[in-house]
Amino acid sequence: MLYGAGAYIWWGLCPGFFLLLLPAGAPEVLAHRIVWSALFLLLVLAVARRLRDLCRLSLRTWLQLLAASLLISVNWGTYIYAVTTGHVVDAALGYFINPLVSVLLGVLVFRERINRWQAVALVLAVIAVAILTVEVGAPPYIAVVLALSFGVYGLVKKVVQADPRVSVAVETLLALPLAAGYVITLEVLGRGNFLNHGPWHAVLLLLAGPVTAVPLLLFAAAAQRLPMVTLGLLFYLNPGLQMAWGVFIGHEPMPPGRWVGFALIWLALVIMTISALRRKPADSMAEIVDQVEPESSSR
């Protein structure tokens, strides 16, 4: 629970950091996130004496982590675009929807049980997305991409059999050649922003590595230990903070239709939370066993 809460609160406070990286655009910031995250995580593995674990991963695990790398890269790129173009509220909507996507995936893939109230919550989420589509005049693409990419990423991380530090490092290492090539190309062509805005800006881009890697490590640890339903309910700490940033600091528009859509999402989350808290003791004990067994096996 602490791993998950730490990751989500960290992510919820990230909009302020990525705005400091302007005028670098979303693709360049994404590339720097990958490059410096990969180097930071290699250092983490070296300190933890886990570098040899990279050679012990099975082909199945490498393929799973390749899928995770693609999903998290799409998620990162979309999120950076949203923050740097004044769409933090749209990003928050995506992450409000994400817990419901996680619950749905938990039901479809892991056969986790939901009751009728949780089913009602999922229906409310669909209605909310429809209302927001009508309000904007187009589907909320940013929100949908963020919700689906991170929801499926969480699913993949749930089944990966590897130390969280190793799995996150592999995800960034797989994307490193493309990201490093892009950064080098920008600098050679004189279009990069790494060295053109003073040492402070360069330091901030370097810090994109640990700022990215630390919450991923926390999330990876939580995903291996918590059921998808619990992980989904805990997640909305992140969008709550993001929406507060977008509305009160970014002063992004919130017309009535948008408030209605968000209200339905919040209602769905409240229903799911109350339903989870009122489960029978047997269900609660089963969840405790689910959490303890992966943690014991990881040791």
Short mmCIF file of N, CA and C in Angstrom, two decimals, residues 130-141:
data_model
loop_
_atom_site.label_atom_id
_atom_site.label_comp_id
_atom_site.label_asym_id
_atom_site.label_seq_id
_atom_site.Cartn_x
_atom_site.Cartn_y
_atom_site.Cartn_z
N ALA A 130 -18.82 9.21 -22.53
CA ALA A 130 -19.73 9.63 -23.60
C ALA A 130 -20.12 11.11 -23.45
N ILE A 131 -20.40 11.54 -22.22
CA ILE A 131 -20.76 12.93 -21.97
C ILE A 131 -19.60 13.86 -22.31
N LEU A 132 -18.41 13.48 -21.92
CA LEU A 132 -17.24 14.30 -22.20
C LEU A 132 -16.95 14.36 -23.70
N THR A 133 -17.25 13.29 -24.41
CA THR A 133 -17.08 13.29 -25.87
C THR A 133 -18.02 14.30 -26.51
N VAL A 134 -19.28 14.32 -26.05
CA VAL A 134 -20.25 15.28 -26.58
C VAL A 134 -19.85 16.70 -26.23
N GLU A 135 -19.36 16.91 -25.01
CA GLU A 135 -18.97 18.25 -24.55
C GLU A 135 -17.84 18.81 -25.40
N VAL A 136 -16.82 17.99 -25.66
CA VAL A 136 -15.65 18.46 -26.40
C VAL A 136 -15.90 18.44 -27.90
N GLY A 137 -16.80 17.56 -28.35
CA GLY A 137 -17.05 17.44 -29.78
C GLY A 137 -16.19 16.38 -30.43
N ALA A 138 -15.41 15.69 -29.64
CA ALA A 138 -14.54 14.62 -30.13
C ALA A 138 -14.20 13.73 -28.95
N PRO A 139 -13.86 12.48 -29.21
CA PRO A 139 -13.47 11.61 -28.09
C PRO A 139 -12.29 12.21 -27.33
N PRO A 140 -12.25 12.02 -26.02
CA PRO A 140 -11.12 12.53 -25.22
C PRO A 140 -9.88 11.66 -25.44
N TYR A 141 -9.20 11.91 -26.56
CA TYR A 141 -8.11 11.03 -26.98
C TYR A 141 -7.00 10.94 -25.94
#
